[in-house]
Coordinates of C-alpha atoms in Angstrom, one line a residue:
M163 CA 5.8 -8.3 9.5
E164 CA 3.7 -10.7 7.4
L165 CA 1.5 -7.9 6.6
L166 CA 4.3 -5.4 5.4
N167 CA 5.9 -8.3 3.3
I168 CA 2.7 -9.1 1.6
I169 CA 2.3 -5.4 0.7
I170 CA 5.9 -4.9 -0.6
E171 CA 5.8 -8.1 -2.5
T172 CA 2.7 -7.3 -4.2
L173 CA 3.8 -3.8 -5.1
D174 CA 7.1 -5.1 -6.4
K175 CA 5.3 -7.8 -8.4
G176 CA 3.2 -5.0 -10.0
K177 CA 6.4 -2.9 -10.9
A178 CA 5.9 -0.2 -8.6
N179 CA 8.8 2.2 -8.4
D180 CA 10.7 3.4 -5.5
I181 CA 9.0 1.2 -2.8
V182 CA 10.1 2.6 0.7
A183 CA 8.6 1.2 4.2
I184 CA 8.9 3.8 6.9
D185 CA 8.8 2.4 10.4
F186 CA 6.6 4.2 12.8
R187 CA 6.3 1.7 15.5
N188 CA 8.0 3.8 18.0
E189 CA 6.5 7.1 16.7
N190 CA 2.8 6.7 16.3
P191 CA 0.3 4.5 18.1
L192 CA -2.1 4.6 14.9
C193 CA 0.2 2.7 12.5
D194 CA 3.3 0.5 12.5
Y195 CA 4.6 1.4 8.8
F196 CA 4.0 3.7 6.0
V197 CA 4.6 2.1 2.6
V198 CA 5.3 4.7 -0.2
C199 CA 5.8 4.1 -3.9
D200 CA 4.9 5.5 -7.3
A201 CA 4.1 4.4 -10.7
P202 CA 4.3 6.0 -14.1
S203 CA 0.7 6.5 -14.6
N204 CA -2.6 6.9 -12.8
R205 CA -3.8 3.5 -14.3
Q206 CA -0.9 1.6 -12.9
V207 CA -1.3 3.4 -9.4
N208 CA -4.9 2.2 -9.3
A209 CA -4.0 -1.2 -10.4
L210 CA -1.4 -1.4 -7.6
A211 CA -3.8 -0.4 -5.1
D212 CA -6.3 -3.1 -6.3
S213 CA -3.6 -5.7 -6.3
V214 CA -2.6 -4.9 -2.7
E215 CA -6.3 -4.7 -1.5
V216 CA -6.9 -8.2 -3.1
A217 CA -3.8 -9.6 -1.8
L218 CA -4.5 -8.6 1.8
I219 CA -8.2 -9.9 1.7
E220 CA -6.9 -13.4 0.4
A221 CA -4.4 -13.5 3.3
G222 CA -7.2 -12.9 5.7
H223 CA -6.6 -9.4 6.7
K224 CA -9.3 -6.9 7.3
L225 CA -9.1 -3.7 5.5
K226 CA -9.7 -0.2 6.8
E227 CA -10.9 2.8 4.9
Q228 CA -9.0 3.9 1.8
E229 CA -9.0 7.6 0.7
R230 CA -9.2 7.1 -3.1
Q231 CA -11.0 8.5 -6.0
K232 CA -11.0 6.3 -9.2
D233 CA -8.1 7.4 -11.5
S234 CA -6.6 9.4 -8.9
N235 CA -2.7 9.6 -8.6
W236 CA -2.9 9.7 -4.9
I237 CA -4.1 6.8 -2.9
L238 CA -4.1 6.6 1.1

């Protein structure tokens, strides 16, 4: 739960809109949660992704691959 809390708190501090955590623990062996949110601009979407990445690294978590192009409005 710590990882999920870091992600949600970081997105909230960055003023992400409509933050939703979808629980997949009993549905999918590849992930526990999907966290989905939106932001009003590509610039803010990218800033949110950068902030989450920094917060997770600072908390000692290893990151997996990101599917992302700079200035994209979708980040996975």
